[in-house]
Coordinates of C-alpha atoms and ligand atoms in Angstrom, one line a residue:
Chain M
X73 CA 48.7 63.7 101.9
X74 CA 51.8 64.7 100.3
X75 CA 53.8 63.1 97.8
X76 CA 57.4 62.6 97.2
X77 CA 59.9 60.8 95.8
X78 CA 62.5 58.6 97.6
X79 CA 64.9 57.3 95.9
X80 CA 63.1 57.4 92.6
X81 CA 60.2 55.5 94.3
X82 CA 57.0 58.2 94.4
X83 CA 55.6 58.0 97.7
X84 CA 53.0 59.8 99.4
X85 CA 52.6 60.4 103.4
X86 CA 51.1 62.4 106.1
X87 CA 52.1 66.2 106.5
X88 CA 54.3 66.6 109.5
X89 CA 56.1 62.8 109.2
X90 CA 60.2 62.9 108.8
X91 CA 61.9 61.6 105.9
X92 CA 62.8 58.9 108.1
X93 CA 59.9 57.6 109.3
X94 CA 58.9 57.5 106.0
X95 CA 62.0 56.1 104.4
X96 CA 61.5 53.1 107.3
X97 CA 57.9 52.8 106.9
X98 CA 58.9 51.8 103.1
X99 CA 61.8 49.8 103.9
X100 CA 64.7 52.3 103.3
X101 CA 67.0 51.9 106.1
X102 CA 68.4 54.5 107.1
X103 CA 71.3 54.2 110.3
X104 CA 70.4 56.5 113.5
X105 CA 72.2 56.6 116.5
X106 CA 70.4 60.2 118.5
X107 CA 66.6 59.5 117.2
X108 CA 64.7 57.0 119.1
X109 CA 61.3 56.5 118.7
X110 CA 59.3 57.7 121.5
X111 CA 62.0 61.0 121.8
X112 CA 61.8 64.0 120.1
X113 CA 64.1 64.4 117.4
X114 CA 67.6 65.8 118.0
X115 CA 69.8 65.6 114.9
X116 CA 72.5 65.9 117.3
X117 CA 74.5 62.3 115.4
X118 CA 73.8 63.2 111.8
X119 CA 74.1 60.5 110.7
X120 CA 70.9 59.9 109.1
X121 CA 71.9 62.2 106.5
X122 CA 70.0 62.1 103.4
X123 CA 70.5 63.8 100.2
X124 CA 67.4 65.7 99.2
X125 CA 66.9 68.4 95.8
X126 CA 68.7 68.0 92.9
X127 CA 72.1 69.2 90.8
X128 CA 73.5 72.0 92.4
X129 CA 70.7 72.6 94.8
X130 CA 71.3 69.2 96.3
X131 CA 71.8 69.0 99.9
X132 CA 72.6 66.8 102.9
X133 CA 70.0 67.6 105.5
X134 CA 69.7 65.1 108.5
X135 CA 66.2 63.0 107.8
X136 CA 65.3 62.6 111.5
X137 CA 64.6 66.4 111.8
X138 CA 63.4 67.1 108.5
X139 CA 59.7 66.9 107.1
X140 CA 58.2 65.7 104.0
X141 CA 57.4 68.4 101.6
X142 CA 55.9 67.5 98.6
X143 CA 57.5 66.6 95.3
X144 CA 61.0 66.5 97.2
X145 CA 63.6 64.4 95.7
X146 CA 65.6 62.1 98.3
X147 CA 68.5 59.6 97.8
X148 CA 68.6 57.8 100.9
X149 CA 72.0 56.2 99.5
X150 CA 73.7 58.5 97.5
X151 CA 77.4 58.2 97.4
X152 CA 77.1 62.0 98.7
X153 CA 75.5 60.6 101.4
X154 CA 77.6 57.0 102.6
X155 CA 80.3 59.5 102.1
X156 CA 78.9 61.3 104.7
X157 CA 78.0 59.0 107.2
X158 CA 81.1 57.1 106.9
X159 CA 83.1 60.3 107.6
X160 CA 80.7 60.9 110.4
X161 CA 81.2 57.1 111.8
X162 CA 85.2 57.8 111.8
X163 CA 84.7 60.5 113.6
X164 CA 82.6 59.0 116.4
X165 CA 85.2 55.7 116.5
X166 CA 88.0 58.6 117.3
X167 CA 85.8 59.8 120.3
X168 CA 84.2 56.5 121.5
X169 CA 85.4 53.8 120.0
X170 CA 84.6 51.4 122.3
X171 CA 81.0 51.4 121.7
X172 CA 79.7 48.5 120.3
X173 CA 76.9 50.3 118.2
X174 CA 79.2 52.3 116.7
X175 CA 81.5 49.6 116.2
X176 CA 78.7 47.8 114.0
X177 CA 77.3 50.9 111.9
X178 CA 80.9 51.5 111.8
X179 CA 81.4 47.9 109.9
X180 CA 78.0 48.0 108.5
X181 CA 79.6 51.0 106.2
X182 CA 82.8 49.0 105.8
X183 CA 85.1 51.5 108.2
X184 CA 87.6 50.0 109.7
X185 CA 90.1 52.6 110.3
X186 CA 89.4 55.9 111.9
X187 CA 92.1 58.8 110.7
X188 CA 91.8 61.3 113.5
X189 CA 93.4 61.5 117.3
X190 CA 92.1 58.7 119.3
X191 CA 90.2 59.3 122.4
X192 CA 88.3 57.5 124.7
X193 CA 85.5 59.6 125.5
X194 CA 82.4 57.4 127.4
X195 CA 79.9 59.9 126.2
X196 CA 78.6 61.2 122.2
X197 CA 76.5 63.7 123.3
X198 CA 73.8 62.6 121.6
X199 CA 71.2 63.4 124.1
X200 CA 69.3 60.2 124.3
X201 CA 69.3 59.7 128.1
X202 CA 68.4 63.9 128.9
X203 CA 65.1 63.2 126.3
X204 CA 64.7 59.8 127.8
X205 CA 64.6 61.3 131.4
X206 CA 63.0 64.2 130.6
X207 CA 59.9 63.2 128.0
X208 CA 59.3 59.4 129.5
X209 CA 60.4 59.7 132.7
X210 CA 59.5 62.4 133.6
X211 CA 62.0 63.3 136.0
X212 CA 64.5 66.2 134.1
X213 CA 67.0 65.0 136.7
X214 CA 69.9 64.8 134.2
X215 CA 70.9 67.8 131.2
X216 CA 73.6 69.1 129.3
X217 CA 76.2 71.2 131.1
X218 CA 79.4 73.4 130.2
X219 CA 79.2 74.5 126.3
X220 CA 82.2 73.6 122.9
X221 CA 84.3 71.3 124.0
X222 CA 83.3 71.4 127.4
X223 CA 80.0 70.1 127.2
X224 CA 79.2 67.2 128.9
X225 CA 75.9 65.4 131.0
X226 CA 75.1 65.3 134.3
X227 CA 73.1 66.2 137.4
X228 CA 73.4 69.9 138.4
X229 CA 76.2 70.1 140.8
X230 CA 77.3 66.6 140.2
X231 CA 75.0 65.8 142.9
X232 CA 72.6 63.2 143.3
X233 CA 69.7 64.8 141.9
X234 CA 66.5 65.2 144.2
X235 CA 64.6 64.0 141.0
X236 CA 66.2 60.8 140.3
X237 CA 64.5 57.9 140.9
X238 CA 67.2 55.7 140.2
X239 CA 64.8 54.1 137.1
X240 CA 68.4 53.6 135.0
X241 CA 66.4 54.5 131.4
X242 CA 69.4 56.7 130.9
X243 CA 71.9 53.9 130.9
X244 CA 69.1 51.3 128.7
X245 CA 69.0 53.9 126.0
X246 CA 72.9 55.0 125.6
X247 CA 74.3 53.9 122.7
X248 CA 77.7 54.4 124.0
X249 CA 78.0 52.3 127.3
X250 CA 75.0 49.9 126.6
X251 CA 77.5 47.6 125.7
X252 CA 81.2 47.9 125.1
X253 CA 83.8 46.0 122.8
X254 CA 86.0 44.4 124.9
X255 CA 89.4 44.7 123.5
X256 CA 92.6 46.5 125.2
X257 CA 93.6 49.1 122.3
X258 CA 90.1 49.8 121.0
X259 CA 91.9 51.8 118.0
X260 CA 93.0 48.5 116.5
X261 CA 89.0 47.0 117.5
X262 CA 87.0 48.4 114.7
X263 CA 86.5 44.7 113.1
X264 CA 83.2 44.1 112.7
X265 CA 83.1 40.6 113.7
X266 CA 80.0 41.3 115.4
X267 CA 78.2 42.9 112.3
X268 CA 79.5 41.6 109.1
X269 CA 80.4 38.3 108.0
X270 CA 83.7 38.8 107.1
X271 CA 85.2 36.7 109.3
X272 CA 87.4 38.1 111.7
X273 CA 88.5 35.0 113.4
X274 CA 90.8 34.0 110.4
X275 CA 92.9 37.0 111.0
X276 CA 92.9 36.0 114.9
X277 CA 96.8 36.3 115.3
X278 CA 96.4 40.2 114.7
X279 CA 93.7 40.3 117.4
X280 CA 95.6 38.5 119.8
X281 CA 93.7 40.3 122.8
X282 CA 89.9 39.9 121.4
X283 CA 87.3 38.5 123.3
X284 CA 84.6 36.8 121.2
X285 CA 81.5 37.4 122.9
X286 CA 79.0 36.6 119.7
X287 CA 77.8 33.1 120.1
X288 CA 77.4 31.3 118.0
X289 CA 79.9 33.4 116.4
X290 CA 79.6 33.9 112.7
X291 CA 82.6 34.1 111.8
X292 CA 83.4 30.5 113.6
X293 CA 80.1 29.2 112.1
X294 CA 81.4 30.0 108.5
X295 CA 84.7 28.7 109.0
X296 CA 83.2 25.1 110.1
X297 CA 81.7 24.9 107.2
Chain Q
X106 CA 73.5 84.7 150.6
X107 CA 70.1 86.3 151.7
X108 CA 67.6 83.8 150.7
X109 CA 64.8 86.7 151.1
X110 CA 66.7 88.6 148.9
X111 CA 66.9 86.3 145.8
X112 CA 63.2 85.7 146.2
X113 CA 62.8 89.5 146.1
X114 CA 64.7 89.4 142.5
X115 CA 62.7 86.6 141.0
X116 CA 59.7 89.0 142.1
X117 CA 61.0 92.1 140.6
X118 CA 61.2 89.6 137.5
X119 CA 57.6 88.5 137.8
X120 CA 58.3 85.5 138.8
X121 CA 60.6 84.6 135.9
X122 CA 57.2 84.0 133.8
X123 CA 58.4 86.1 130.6
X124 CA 61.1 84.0 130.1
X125 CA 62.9 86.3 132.1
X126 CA 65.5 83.5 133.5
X127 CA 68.5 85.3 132.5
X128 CA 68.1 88.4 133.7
X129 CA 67.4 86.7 136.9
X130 CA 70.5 85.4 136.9
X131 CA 72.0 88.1 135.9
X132 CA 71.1 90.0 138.6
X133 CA 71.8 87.2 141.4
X134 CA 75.4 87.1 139.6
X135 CA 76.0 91.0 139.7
X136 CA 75.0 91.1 143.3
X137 CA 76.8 88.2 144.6
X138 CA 79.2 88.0 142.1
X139 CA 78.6 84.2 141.4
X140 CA 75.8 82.3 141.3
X141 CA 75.7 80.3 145.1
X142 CA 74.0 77.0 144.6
X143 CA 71.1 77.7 147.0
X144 CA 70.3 80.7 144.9
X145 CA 69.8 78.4 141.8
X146 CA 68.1 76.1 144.0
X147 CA 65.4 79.0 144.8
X148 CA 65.5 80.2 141.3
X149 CA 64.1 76.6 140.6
X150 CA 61.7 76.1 143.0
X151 CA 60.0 79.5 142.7
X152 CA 60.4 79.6 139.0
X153 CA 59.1 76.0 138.5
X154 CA 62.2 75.6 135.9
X155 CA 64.2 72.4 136.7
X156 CA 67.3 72.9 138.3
X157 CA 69.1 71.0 135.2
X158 CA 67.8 73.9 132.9
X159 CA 69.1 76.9 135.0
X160 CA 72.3 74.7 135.7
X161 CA 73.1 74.8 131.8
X162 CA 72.7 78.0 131.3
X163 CA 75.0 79.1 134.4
X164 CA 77.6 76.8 133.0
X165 CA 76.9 77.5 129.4
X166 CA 77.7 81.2 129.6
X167 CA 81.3 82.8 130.7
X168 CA 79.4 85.6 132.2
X169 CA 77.9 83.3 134.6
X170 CA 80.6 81.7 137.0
X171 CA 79.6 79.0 140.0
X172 CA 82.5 79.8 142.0
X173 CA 82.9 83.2 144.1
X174 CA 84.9 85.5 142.2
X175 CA 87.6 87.9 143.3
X176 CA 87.1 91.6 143.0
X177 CA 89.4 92.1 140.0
X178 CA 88.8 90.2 136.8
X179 CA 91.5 89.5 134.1
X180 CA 90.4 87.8 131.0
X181 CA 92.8 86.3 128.7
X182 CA 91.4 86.2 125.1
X183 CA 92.1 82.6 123.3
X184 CA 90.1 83.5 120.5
X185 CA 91.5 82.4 116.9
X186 CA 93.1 85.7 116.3
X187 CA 95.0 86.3 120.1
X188 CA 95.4 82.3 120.1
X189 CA 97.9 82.6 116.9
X190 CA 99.1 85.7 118.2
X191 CA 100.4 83.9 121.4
X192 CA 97.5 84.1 123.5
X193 CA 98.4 80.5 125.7
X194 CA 101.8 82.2 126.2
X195 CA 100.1 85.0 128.4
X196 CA 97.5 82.7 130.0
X197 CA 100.2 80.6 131.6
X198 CA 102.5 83.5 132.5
X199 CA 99.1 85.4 134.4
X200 CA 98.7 81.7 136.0
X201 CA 102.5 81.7 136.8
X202 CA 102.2 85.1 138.1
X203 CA 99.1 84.9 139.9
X204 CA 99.8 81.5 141.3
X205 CA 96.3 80.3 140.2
X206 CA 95.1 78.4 136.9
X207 CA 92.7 80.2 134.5
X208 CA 89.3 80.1 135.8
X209 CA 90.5 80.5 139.4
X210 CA 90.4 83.2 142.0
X211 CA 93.5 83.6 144.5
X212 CA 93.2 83.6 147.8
X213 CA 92.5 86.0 149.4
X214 CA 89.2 87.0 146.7
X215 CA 91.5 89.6 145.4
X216 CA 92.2 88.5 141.6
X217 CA 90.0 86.2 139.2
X218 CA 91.6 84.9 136.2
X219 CA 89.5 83.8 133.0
X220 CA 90.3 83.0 129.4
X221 CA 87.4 84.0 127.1
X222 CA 87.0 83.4 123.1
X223 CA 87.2 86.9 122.1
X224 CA 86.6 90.2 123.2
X225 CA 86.3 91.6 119.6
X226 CA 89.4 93.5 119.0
X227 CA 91.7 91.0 117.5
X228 CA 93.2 93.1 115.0
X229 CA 95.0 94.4 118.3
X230 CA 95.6 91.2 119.9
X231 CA 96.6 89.6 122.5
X232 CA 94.0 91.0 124.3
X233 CA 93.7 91.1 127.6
X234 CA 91.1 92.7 129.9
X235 CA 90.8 94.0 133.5
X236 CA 87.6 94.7 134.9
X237 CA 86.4 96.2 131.4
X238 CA 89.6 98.1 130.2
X239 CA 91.3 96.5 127.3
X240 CA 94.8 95.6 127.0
X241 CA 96.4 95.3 123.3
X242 CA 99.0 93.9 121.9
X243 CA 99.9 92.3 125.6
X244 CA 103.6 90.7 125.7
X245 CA 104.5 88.4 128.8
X246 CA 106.5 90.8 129.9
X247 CA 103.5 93.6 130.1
X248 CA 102.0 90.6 132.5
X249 CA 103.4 92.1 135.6
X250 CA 102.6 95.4 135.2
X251 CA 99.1 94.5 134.3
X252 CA 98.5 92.5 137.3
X253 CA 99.5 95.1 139.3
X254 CA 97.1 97.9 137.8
X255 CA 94.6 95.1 138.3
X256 CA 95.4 94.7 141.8
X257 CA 95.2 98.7 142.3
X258 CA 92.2 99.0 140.7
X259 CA 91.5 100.3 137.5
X260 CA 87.7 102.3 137.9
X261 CA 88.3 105.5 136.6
X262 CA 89.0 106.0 133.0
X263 CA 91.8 107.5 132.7
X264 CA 92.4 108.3 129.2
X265 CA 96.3 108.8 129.5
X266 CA 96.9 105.3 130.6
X267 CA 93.5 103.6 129.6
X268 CA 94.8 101.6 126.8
X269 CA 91.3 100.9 125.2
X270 CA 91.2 105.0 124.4
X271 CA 93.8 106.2 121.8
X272 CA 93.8 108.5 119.4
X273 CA 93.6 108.1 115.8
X274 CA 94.2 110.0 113.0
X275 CA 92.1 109.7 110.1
X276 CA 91.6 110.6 106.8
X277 CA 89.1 111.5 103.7
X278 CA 88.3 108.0 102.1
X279 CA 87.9 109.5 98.8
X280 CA 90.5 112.6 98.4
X281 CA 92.4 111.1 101.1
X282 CA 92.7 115.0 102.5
X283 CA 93.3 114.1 106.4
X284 CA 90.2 115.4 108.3
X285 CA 92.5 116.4 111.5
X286 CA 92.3 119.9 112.9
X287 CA 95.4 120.8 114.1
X288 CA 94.0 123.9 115.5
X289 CA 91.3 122.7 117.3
X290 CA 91.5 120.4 120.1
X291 CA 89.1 117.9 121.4
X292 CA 89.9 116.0 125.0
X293 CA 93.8 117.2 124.5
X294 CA 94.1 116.0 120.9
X295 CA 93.4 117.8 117.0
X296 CA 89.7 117.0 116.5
X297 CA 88.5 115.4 113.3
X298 CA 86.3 118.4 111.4
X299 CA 83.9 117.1 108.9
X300 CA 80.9 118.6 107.0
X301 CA 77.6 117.6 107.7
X302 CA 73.7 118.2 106.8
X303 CA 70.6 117.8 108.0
X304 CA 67.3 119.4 107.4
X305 CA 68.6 121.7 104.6
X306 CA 71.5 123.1 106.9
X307 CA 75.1 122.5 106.3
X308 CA 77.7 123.2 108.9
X309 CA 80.7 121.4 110.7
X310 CA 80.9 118.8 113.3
X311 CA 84.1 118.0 115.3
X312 CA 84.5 114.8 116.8
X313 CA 86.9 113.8 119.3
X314 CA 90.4 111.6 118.0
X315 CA 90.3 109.5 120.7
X316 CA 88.8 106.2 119.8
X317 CA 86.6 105.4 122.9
X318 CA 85.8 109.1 123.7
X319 CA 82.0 109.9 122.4
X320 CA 82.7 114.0 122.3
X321 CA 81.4 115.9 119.6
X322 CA 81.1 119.8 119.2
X323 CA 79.0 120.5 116.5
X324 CA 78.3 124.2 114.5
X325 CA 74.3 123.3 114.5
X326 CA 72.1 121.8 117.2
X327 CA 71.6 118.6 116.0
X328 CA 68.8 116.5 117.7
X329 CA 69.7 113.3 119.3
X330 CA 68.6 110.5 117.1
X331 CA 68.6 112.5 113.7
X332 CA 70.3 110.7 111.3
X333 CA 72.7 113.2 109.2
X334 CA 74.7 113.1 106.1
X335 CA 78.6 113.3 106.2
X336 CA 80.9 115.5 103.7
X337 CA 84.4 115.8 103.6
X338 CA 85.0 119.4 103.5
X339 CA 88.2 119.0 100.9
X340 CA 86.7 117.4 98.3
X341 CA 82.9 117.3 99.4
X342 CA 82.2 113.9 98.6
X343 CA 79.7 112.2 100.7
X344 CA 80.8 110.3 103.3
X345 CA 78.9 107.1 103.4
X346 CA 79.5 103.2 103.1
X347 CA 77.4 100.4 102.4
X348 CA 77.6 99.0 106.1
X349 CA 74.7 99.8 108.8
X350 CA 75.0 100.8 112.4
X351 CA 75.1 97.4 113.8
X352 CA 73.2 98.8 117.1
X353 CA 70.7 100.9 115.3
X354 CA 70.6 100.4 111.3
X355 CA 71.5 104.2 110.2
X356 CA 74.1 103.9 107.9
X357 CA 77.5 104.1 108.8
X358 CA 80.1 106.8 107.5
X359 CA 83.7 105.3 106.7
X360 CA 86.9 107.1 107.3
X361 CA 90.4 105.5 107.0
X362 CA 93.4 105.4 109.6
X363 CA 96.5 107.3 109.0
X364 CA 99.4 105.4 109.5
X365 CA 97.5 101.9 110.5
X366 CA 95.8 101.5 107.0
X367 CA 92.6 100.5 108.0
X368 CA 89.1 101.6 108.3
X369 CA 86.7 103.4 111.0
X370 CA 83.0 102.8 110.7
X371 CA 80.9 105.7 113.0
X372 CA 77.2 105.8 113.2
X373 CA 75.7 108.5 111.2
X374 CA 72.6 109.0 113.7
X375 CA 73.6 111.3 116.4
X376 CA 73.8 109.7 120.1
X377 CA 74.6 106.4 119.0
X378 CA 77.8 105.4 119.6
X379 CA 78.1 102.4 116.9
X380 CA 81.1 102.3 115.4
X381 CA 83.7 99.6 114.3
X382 CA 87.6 99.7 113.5
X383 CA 89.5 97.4 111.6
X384 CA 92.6 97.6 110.9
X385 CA 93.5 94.4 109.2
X386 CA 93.4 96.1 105.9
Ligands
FES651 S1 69.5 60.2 114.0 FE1 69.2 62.0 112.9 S2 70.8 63.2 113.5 FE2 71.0 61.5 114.8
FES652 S1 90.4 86.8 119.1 FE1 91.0 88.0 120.8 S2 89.8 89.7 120.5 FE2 89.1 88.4 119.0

């Protein structure tokens, strides 16, 4: 067993476990949007960042990757560390902001305005769907391709791949087209209306194109009251 | 594409068992000068890779193209330093020229066209290469004239026109003395004459000027591999930096540039041909 400290709270766990699954096992959340139980971890998102040593030998090291060591120190919610993530969120809204899971982590840490170019990209990268295919499925019909900027996910030769069998994990597990926000100029869509209860129906006339699709809504809900 | 012949490559590879996928590759790509997709196909099924694996590293490497390519190659470097240095400028006059867009081959197979992210010479950039010979300080207007010598052919080095061979003067790094023989000549230039030592014996070495020409004429036998010590024979300092041969770890002897005010690095082991030249200084 080895023990450690998380956020001041001394711990102990198994060797070999990551600082996040300990951190959840003890009720620390801690956003992910690459690691999925089941799948090896990828620390492709970062943004389960997590501050770990201390002073000047503190560090942001990505907690789904890393394991326990004992007597380690780790802030799970540093302001290092929402610093982080929410640069990290604004950066994924510029490339994809039409996902809805980053749409509510993105509210969740109280972004609502991304700074950089805005694309509309329908992938992250984060590899869910090549682990998924590969490790559950068992197929290894679907992989990275290209490198930098280039990169992107596929089937060799854009083919259909002689190793598909069509089960669609890929699609169940990405984060980025599971399930889309629904509004014409997605820049102007990081609300949160689905995530926090700051209700974004009150400031409808800005939104004039939004679809609610929360029901009950929330935000509706509160105003009745 | 002989599919016989690829199996024979994965063979000579044993099988692609020692993780020996690249070379594989490698091989398939120098022989057919891409990689066809029924060759990657093989490569898969005899290999027992998947055919996603060997697809990302054929796309993931420049070395490795999917496409036929032509029998000339010009690479464009867009790497940081020939990017701010125009770089973009001559990519789109060598796709103007060539009538083809970076990445493509024209026609008739004669002429590829890539851009790459550094060919590790940016202190001379724009860089451009053909078929292996460097290009510096390229201008749109040299575009024309390069895609002609790359249409002729470039093979032989020829180290009057070969711009990646040039001569450099150079000089003592401590007295500053310049180490040029005028008297003696090396390949058609003044030779650089330094002191060196090994095993107890002293004596001269001259090395050629030209920087991509490997001659040396030496007072001593010296064996290949020894590792010597450099003088300068003005002030008889010791010749010798801080930096290691990158390729084999001897130390590495510094000398600057006349004129350019910058820096050679040679290997101090005889035979290797490490070295390294920077001129941003
Ligand atoms: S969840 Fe850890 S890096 Fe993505
Ligand atoms: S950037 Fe062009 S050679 Fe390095």
């Amino acid at each position: 067993m080895i023990t450690l400290f998380v956020n001041g709270l001394e711990v102990s766990a198994e060797e070999g476990t990551t600082i996040l699954e300990l951190a959840r096992s003890y009720g620390f959340p801690i956003p992910t949007l690459c690691h999925m139980d089941g799948l090896s971890p990828y620390g492709a998102c970062r943004l389960c960042v997590v501050e770990i040593g201390e002073g000047s030998n503190a560090k942001l090291v990505s907690s789904c990757t890393y394991p326990v060591e004992e007597g380690l120190r780790v802030r799970t919610a540093s302001s290092r560390v929402v610093r982080a993530r929410r640069m990290i969120l604004e950066l994924l809204l510029a490339s994809c902001p039409q996902s809805k899971t980053i749409q509510d982590l993105a509210s969740a840490y109280d972004v609502h305005q991304q700074r950089f170019k805005q694309e509309y990209e329908d992938c992250i990268l984060c590899g869910r769907c090549v682990r998924v295919c590969e490790e559950q499925m068992r197929a290894k019909a679907i992989g990275f391709r290209g490198r930098g900027e280039r990169r992107s996910l596929g089937t060799p030769f854009d083919q259909k791949s002689e190793d598909c069998r069509l089960c669609g994990a890929c699609m169940y597990v990405c984060p980025a087209c599971q399930l889309r926000c629904t509004y014409t100029e997605p820049e102007k869509a990081i609300c949160g209306g689905c995530a926090n209860l700051s209700p974004p129906c009150l400031k409808k006339s800005s939104f004039d194109d939004l679809m609610c699709y929360m029901e009950p809504c929330v935000a509706c809900e509160i105003k009745k009251d | 594409m002989n599919p016989d012949h690829i199996r024979e490559i994965i063979d000579r590879h044993e099988g692609g068992k020692k993780g020996g996928m690249i070379s594989i590759l490698e091989e398939i790509q120098s022989h057919y000068s891409y990689l066809p997709e029924e060759a990657l196909k093989i490569v898969a099924e005899k290999t027992g890779r998947s055919l996603v694996d060997l697809y990302g590293v054929a796309t993931f490497y420049k070395a490795f193209s999917l496409k036929p390519r032509g029998e000339h190659l010009i690479s464009v470097c867009l790497g940081t330093a020939c990017h701010v240095r125009g770089g973009p400028r001559i990519a789109e006059e060598f796709e103007r020229q060539l009538e083809i867009k970076a990445g493509e081959t024209t026609k008739e197979g004669e002429v590829s066209l890539e851009t790459v992210n550094c060919l590790g010479a940016c202190a001379l950039g724009p860089i451009v290469t053909v078929d292996g010979h460097y290009f510096s300080n390229v201008t749109p207007a040299k575009v024309k004239e390069i895609v002609h010598k790359a249409r002729v052919g470039l093979d032989g080095v020829n180290i009057h026109t070969d711009e990646r061979i040039f001569p450099i003067e150079v000089a003592c790094a401590h007295c500053n003395h310049s180490l040029m023989d005028p008297h003696y000549y090396i390949d058609g230039y003044p030779s650089i004459k330094v002191t060196v030592s090994f095993e107890q014996k002293h004596g001269w070495v001259r090395l050629s000027c030209l920087y991509g020409s490997f001659s040396v004429e030496q007072e001593y036998e010296i064996p290949m591999e020894a590792v010597v010590n450099f003088f300068c024979p003005h002030c008889h300092a010791e010749l010798r930096g801080a930096l290691e041969c990158f390729t084999c770890g001897a130390p590495m002897v510094p000398l600057s540039v006349r004129g350019e005010a910058g820096i050679i690095q040679i290997c101090s082991r005889r035979g290797c041909k490490g070295h390294w030249l920077d001129l941003t200084g």
